[in-house]
Amino acid sequence: EAIMISLKAVLVPTDFSECSDAALRYGTALAEAFGATLHLLNVVHDPYARPWAAEGFAAPIADLVADWEAQARRRLTESIPAGAAAHTVIQTAVGSPHIEITGYAARHGIDLIVLGTHGRGPLGHLLLGSVAERVVRCAPCPVLTVRHPQHEFVVETPVAHALMPADVTPH
């Protein structure tokens, strides 16, 4: 039985790596094909989450975090695909990446998360990397994982629906 797939909001969390760049290309193409809003999110690691790290900072941590967020916002703005600015939302968050990513998706009604994976070795972090693996487990919506190097692709026409095997139920 066919199910309708409607994508109105696509989230691409990025750490500005090559893997994230590959995910951004997929996310942008899907957002364009479906006429969806593209959300770009960068999560700045919370230094307070690692008490041992805070001791090494000379500057007040709040100032550092604000500076990191400003840098992230600048890089997010620079990574907005050409012609997509009107349909792109950029956001930074401070905290644990998988918690911030899944929380953002829940709060903003995200229909699909497109996530780059680092694929460290044949079994490293269950093939995904720890953040991606946790996002896949906890996300409130489907997650598309993209490994680098990825196959380049072109979305020829918007996908109206997809066939799903009868023994698979969406959740």
XYZ file of C-alpha atoms in Angstrom:
171
model
C 0.000 0.000 0.000
C 1.370 3.411 -0.970
C 1.911 6.107 1.618
C 2.140 9.787 0.845
C 5.376 11.504 1.762
C 5.141 15.215 2.408
C 8.263 17.115 3.343
C 7.669 20.653 4.564
C 10.757 20.990 6.768
C 14.152 19.317 6.260
C 16.833 19.575 8.962
C 20.528 19.276 8.142
C 22.662 19.374 11.304
C 26.213 20.332 10.353
C 29.620 20.322 11.990
C 31.084 21.845 8.788
C 32.915 18.599 7.914
C 33.021 16.983 4.463
C 30.404 14.507 5.689
C 28.112 17.370 6.660
C 28.708 19.029 3.287
C 27.567 15.818 1.569
C 24.440 15.752 3.762
C 23.779 19.408 2.930
C 23.800 18.613 -0.796
C 21.220 15.848 -0.253
C 19.116 17.957 2.108
C 19.132 20.921 -0.278
C 18.080 18.778 -3.254
C 15.252 17.169 -1.263
C 14.061 20.507 0.137
C 14.011 21.970 -3.377
C 12.211 18.944 -4.845
C 9.477 19.062 -2.197
C 9.318 22.841 -1.807
C 10.348 22.405 1.834
C 12.047 24.802 4.225
C 15.696 23.874 4.829
C 16.879 24.149 8.444
C 20.647 24.287 9.074
C 21.706 23.640 12.670
C 25.127 23.712 14.305
C 25.515 22.529 17.876
C 28.318 24.095 19.887
C 29.542 21.623 22.511
C 28.720 22.847 25.988
C 32.065 23.215 27.816
C 30.263 22.732 31.142
C 29.402 19.218 30.013
C 33.079 18.397 30.427
C 34.194 19.784 33.791
C 37.852 18.902 33.144
C 37.840 21.092 29.999
C 36.585 24.222 31.763
C 39.761 24.476 33.862
C 41.861 25.188 30.766
C 39.941 28.299 29.684
C 41.377 31.676 30.632
C 38.458 33.692 29.230
C 35.042 33.467 30.884
C 33.258 30.477 29.383
C 30.086 32.443 28.554
C 32.157 34.804 26.373
C 33.833 31.892 24.628
C 30.549 30.137 23.942
C 29.024 33.359 22.573
C 32.047 33.734 20.291
C 31.778 30.097 19.120
C 28.077 30.601 18.380
C 28.793 33.794 16.414
C 31.429 31.945 14.363
C 29.009 29.062 13.772
C 26.246 31.452 12.678
C 28.650 33.082 10.210
C 29.676 29.701 8.779
C 26.027 28.585 8.556
C 25.162 31.758 6.637
C 28.071 31.116 4.253
C 26.911 27.529 3.676
C 23.363 28.457 2.576
C 23.049 27.075 -0.968
C 22.833 29.649 -3.768
C 19.247 30.682 -4.373
C 17.977 28.940 -1.221
C 18.279 31.814 1.254
C 14.559 32.637 1.244
C 13.693 29.074 2.268
C 16.535 28.463 4.730
C 16.528 28.822 8.508
C 19.849 28.883 10.363
C 20.156 28.089 14.046
C 22.873 27.419 16.591
C 22.464 25.607 19.879
C 24.733 24.873 22.821
C 24.719 21.438 24.381
C 24.983 17.765 23.556
C 24.619 17.374 19.766
C 22.166 14.457 19.626
C 19.916 15.983 22.298
C 19.884 19.400 20.604
C 19.291 17.897 17.134
C 16.378 15.676 18.173
C 14.907 18.419 20.372
C 15.081 20.934 17.529
C 13.390 18.446 15.183
C 10.563 17.895 17.676
C 10.013 21.597 18.413
C 10.032 22.684 14.753
C 7.950 19.900 13.216
C 10.841 18.615 11.117
C 9.759 15.940 8.598
C 13.231 14.595 7.758
C 16.714 14.882 9.250
C 19.577 14.513 6.752
C 22.738 13.681 8.640
C 26.326 13.163 7.524
C 28.090 10.146 8.996
C 31.791 9.688 9.470
C 31.917 5.919 8.862
C 35.094 5.220 10.820
C 36.151 1.756 9.728
C 33.938 -1.291 9.177
C 32.422 -1.362 12.678
C 33.394 1.961 14.198
C 30.487 3.399 16.199
C 28.024 1.004 14.520
C 29.104 2.430 11.136
C 27.539 5.793 11.865
C 29.422 7.674 14.520
C 28.034 8.149 17.995
C 26.038 11.342 17.319
C 24.389 9.951 14.179
C 23.632 6.646 15.872
C 21.916 8.430 18.783
C 19.969 10.731 16.464
C 18.733 7.727 14.451
C 17.600 6.066 17.689
C 15.919 9.104 19.259
C 14.665 11.247 16.368
C 10.951 12.112 16.189
C 11.026 11.749 12.380
C 12.831 9.714 9.688
C 16.601 10.179 9.392
C 18.556 9.916 6.140
C 22.227 9.222 6.779
C 24.765 10.214 4.134
C 28.273 8.816 4.066
C 31.184 10.580 2.429
C 32.226 10.031 -0.273
C 28.652 9.758 -1.495
C 27.159 9.132 -4.897
C 26.247 12.401 -6.569
C 22.613 12.442 -7.534
C 20.024 14.605 -9.236
C 16.390 14.773 -8.191
C 14.679 14.828 -11.584
C 11.112 15.314 -10.367
C 9.525 15.716 -6.958
C 8.664 12.396 -5.381
C 4.896 12.250 -4.888
C 4.798 8.982 -2.941
C 6.831 5.932 -2.098
C 5.901 2.296 -1.905
C 6.508 0.737 1.452
C 6.581 -3.034 2.083
C 3.471 -4.269 3.880
C 5.518 -5.605 6.810
C 7.020 -2.188 7.582
C 4.968 0.204 9.644
C 5.978 3.842 9.964
C 6.410 5.138 13.507
